[in-house]
Coordinates of C-alpha atoms in Angstrom, one line a residue:
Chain A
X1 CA -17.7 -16.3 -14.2
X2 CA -17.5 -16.4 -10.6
X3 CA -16.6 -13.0 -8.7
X4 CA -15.5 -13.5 -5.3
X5 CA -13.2 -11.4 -2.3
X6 CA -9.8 -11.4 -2.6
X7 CA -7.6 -14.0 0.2
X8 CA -4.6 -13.7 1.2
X9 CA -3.0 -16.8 -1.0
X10 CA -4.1 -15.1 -4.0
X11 CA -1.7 -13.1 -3.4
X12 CA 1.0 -15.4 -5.1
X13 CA -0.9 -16.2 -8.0
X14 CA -1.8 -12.6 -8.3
X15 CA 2.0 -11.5 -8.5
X16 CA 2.5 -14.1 -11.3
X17 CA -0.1 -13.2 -13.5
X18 CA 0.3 -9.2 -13.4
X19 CA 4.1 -9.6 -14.6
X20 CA 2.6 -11.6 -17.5
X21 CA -0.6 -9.6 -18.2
X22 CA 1.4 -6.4 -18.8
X23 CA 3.7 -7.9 -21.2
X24 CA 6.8 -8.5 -18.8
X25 CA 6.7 -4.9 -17.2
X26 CA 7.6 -5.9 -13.5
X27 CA 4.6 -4.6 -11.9
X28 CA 4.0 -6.6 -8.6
X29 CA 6.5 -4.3 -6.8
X30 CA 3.7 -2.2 -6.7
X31 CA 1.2 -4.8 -4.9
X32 CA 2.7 -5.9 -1.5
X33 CA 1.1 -8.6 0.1
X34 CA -0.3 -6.3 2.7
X35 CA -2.8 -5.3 0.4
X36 CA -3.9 -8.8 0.3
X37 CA -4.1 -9.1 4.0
X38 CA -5.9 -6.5 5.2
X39 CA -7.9 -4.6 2.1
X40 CA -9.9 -7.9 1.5
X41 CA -12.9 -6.6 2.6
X42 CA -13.0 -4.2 -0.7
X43 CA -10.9 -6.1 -3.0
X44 CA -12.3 -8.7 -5.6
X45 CA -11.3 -11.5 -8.1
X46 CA -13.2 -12.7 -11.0
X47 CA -12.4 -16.7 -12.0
X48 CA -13.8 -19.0 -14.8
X49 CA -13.1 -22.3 -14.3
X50 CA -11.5 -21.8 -10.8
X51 CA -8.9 -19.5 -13.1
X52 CA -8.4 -16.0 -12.2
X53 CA -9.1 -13.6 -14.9
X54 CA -9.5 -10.6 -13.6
X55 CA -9.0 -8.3 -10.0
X56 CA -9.5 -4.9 -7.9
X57 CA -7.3 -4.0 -5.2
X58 CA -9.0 -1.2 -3.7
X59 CA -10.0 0.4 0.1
X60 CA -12.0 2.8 2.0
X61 CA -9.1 5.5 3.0
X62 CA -8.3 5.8 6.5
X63 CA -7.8 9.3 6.9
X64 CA -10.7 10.9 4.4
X65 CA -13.2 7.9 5.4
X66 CA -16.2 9.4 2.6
X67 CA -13.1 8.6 0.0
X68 CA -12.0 5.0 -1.6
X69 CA -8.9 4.5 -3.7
X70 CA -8.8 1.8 -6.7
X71 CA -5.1 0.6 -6.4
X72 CA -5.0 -2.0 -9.0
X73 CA -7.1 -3.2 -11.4
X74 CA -6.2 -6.1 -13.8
X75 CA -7.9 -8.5 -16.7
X76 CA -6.4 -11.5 -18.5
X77 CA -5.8 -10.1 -22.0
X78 CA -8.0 -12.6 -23.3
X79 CA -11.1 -11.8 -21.5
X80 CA -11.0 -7.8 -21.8
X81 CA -14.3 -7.7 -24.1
X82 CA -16.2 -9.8 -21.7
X83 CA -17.4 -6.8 -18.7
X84 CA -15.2 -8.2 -16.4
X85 CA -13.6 -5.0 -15.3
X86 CA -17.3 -3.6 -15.2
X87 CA -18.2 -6.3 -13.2
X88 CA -15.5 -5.6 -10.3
X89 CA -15.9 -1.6 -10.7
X90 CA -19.3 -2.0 -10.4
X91 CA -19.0 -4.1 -7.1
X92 CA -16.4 -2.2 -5.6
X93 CA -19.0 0.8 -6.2
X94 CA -21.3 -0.5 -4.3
X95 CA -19.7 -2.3 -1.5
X96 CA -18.2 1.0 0.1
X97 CA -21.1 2.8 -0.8
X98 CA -22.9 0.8 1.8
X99 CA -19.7 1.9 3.7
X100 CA -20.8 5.6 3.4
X101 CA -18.0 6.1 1.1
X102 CA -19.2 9.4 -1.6
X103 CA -16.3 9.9 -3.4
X104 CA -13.7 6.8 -5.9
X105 CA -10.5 8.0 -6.4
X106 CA -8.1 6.7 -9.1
X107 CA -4.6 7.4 -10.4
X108 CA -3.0 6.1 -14.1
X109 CA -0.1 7.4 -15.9
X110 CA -0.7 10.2 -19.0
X111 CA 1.2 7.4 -21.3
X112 CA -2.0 5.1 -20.2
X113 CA -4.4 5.6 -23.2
X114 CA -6.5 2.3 -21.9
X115 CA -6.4 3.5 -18.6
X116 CA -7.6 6.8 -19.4
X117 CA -10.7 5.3 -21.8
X118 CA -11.9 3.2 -19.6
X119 CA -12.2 5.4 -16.3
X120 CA -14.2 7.5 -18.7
X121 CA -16.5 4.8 -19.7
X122 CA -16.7 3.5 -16.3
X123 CA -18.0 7.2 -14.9
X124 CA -14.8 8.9 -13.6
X125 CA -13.9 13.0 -14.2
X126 CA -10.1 13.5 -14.5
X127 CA -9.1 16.4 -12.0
X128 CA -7.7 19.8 -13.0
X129 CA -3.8 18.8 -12.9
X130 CA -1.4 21.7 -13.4
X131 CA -0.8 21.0 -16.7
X132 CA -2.0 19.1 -20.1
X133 CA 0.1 16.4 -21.6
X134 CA -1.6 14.8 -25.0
X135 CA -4.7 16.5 -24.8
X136 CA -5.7 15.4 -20.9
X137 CA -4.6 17.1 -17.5
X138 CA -2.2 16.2 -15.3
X139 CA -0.4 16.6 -11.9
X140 CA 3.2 17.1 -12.8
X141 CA 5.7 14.8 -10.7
X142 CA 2.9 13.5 -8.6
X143 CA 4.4 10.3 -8.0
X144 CA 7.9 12.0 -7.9
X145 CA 10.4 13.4 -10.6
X146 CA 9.3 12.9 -14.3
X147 CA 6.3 10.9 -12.8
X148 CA 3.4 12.8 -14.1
X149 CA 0.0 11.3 -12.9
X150 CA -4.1 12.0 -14.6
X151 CA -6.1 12.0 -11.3
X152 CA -9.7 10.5 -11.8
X153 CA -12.8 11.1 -9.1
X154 CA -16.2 9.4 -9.5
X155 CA -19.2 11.0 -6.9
X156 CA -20.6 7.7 -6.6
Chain B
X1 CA 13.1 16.6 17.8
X2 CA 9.5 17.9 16.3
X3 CA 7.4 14.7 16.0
X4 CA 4.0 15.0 13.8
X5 CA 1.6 13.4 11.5
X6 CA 2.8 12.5 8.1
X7 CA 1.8 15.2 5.2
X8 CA 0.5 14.3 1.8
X9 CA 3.5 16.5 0.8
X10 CA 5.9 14.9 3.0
X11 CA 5.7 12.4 -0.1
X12 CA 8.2 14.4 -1.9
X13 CA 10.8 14.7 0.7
X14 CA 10.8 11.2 2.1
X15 CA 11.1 9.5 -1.8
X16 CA 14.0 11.2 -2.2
X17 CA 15.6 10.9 1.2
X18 CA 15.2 7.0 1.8
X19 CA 16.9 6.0 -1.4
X20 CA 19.8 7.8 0.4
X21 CA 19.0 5.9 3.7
X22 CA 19.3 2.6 2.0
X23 CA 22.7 3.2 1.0
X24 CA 21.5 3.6 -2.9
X25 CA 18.8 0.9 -2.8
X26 CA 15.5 1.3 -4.9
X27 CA 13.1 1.5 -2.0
X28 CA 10.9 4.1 -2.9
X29 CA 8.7 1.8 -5.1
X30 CA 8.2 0.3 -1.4
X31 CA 6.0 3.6 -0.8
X32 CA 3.3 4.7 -3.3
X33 CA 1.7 8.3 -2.7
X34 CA -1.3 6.7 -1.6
X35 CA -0.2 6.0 2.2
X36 CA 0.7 9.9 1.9
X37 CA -3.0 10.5 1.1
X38 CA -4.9 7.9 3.0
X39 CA -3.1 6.9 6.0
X40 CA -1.6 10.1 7.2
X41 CA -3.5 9.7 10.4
X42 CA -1.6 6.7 11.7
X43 CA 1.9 7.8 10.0
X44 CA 4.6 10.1 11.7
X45 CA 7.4 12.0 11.2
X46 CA 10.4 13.5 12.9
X47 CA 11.9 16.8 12.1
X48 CA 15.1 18.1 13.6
X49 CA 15.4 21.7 12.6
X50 CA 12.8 21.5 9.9
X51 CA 14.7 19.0 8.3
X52 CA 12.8 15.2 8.3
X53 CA 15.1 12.5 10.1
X54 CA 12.8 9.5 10.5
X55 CA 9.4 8.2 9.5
X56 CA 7.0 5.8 10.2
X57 CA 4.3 4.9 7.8
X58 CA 1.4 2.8 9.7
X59 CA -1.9 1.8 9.2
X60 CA -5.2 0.2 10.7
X61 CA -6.2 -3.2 9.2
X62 CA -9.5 -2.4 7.8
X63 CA -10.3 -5.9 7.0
X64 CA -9.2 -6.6 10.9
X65 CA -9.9 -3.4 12.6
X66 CA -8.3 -5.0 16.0
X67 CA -4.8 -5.4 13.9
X68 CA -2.5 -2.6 13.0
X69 CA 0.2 -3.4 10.4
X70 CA 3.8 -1.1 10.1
X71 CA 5.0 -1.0 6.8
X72 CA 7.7 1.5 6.8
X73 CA 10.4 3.1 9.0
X74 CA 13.2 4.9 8.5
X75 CA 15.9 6.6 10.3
X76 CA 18.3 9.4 9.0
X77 CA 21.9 6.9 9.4
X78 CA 22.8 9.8 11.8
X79 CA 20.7 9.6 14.1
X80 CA 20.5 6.1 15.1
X81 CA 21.1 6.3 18.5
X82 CA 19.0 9.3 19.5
X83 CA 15.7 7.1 19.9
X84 CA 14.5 8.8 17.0
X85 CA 12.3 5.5 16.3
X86 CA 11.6 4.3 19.7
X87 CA 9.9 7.9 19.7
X88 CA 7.8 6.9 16.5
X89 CA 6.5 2.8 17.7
X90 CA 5.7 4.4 20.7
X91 CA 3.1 7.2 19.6
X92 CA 2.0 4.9 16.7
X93 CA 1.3 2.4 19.6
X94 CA -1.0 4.5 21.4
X95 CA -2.5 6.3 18.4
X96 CA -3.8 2.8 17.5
X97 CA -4.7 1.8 20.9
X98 CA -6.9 4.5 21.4
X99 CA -8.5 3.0 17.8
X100 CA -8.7 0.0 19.7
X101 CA -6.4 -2.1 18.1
X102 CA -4.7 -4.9 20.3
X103 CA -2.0 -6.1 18.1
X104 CA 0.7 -4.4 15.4
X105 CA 2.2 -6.6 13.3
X106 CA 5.2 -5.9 11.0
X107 CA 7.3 -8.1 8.6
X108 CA 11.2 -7.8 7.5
X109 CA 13.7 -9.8 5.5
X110 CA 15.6 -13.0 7.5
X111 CA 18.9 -11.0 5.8
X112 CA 17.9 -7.9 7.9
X113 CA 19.6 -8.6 11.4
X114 CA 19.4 -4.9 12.4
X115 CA 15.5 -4.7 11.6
X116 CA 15.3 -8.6 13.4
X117 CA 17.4 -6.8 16.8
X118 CA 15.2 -4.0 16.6
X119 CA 11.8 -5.0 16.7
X120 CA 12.5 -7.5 19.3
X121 CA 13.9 -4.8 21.7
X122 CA 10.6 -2.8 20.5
X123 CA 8.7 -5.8 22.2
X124 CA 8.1 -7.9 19.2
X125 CA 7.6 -11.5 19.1
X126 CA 8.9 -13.5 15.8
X127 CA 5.8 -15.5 14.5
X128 CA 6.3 -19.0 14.4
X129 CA 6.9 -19.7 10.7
X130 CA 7.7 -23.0 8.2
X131 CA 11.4 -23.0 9.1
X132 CA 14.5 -21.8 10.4
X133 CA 17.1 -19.8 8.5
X134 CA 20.2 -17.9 10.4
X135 CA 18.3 -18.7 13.9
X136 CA 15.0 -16.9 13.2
X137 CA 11.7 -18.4 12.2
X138 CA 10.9 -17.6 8.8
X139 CA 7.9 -17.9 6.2
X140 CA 9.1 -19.0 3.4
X141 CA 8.4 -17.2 0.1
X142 CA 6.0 -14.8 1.9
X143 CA 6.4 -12.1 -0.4
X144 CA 6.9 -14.9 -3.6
X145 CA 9.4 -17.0 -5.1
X146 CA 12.5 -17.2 -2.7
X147 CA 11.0 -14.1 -1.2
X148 CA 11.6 -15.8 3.2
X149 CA 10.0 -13.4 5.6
X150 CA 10.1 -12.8 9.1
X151 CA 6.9 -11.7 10.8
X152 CA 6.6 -10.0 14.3
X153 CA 3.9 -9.6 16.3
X154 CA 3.2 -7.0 19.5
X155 CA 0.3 -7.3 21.9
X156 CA -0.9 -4.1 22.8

């Protein structure tokens, strides 16, 4: 396994694999190229034999610049036992720590039982939403009407 | 005309109001919360009456700190004329000067002739791209499969 910074071409074979890796759900609209062009710097890829198998598109936030934000985060379905999204936490975590960044922020929906189990494993708190929804809190309508949202912070 | 920065709360307002702008289109997916959270520094609003009537969401390139990237702008359809977002390029181009940035770049549709007129009278240059399509210079499937874009460019 090879883990390397994201480019900008990855981008399009990127956008092909997510639609396939969540089972058809159309999920690129939510990764614009621009995250490809100029979050680089903090995003990774991890390839076996020059194939892409797993990813992180994350950044150090502008405004709150001790703060980083995990955007995306996806592995091939058949490689999810093999550490590889450890392996790209894990480097994320400490490429903007050395960018003074304290505090990993993260966002999944409450339907997200994976999601959820994993951020736990990999060191995150959830944050006190206003609410609980199948035993963990949320934000209600945090990413607008009927979007509830579990908000997870790691203190790196 | 009230122009500010952009609130992480103005997130709620502005989903709901562009679908409306668009003349029914889905383009809230277009706009996560995050730029409400993390690049509220760069990103402006104006109010007219405490009601919001145009927006631009902006950011710094942090993998080229010297670049600046606009990724959304909206005006309220009634107030077109009223240089609602000649107000809004202008402070985001000096906020990001002062950040030393020397060039904002911004990308639209080849379909979008309105977007096309307006960043060129904004002082915009089209970016020489693969081919030609309607008289403009285009990338072809920038954004993926039969996805053409047109990319501008503004020296500081």
């Amino acid at each position: 396994m090879n883990l390397r910074l994201v480019r900008p071409e990855d981008y399009y074979e990127i956008s092909r694999l997510i639609n396939d890796w969540w089972g058809g759900r159309k999920m690129s609209d939510m990764l614009p190229k621009l995250f490809f062009d100029h979050f680089n710097d903090t995003s990774y890829i991890v390839e076996k034999d020059e194939v892409i198998i797993g990813f992180l598109i994350g950044f150090v936030s502008q405004t709150k610049p001790n703060e980083a934000y995990i955007h995306f985060v996806g592995v091939h379905p058949e490689y999810r036992k093999n550490q590889v999204g450890k392996k790209l936490y894990h480097t994320f975590f400490e490429n903007v720590k050395r960018r003074s960044v304290k505090i990993v922020r993260a966002v999944t929906s409450p339907v997200n039982k994976t999601s959820i189990a994993y951020h736990t494993r990999m060191g995150f708190e959830v944050e006190q939403g206003d609410r609980t929804a199948d035993g963990v809190s949320v934000f209600s309508n945090y990413d607008g009407l009927g979007q509830d949202r579990v908000l997870f912070l790691k203190i790196l």
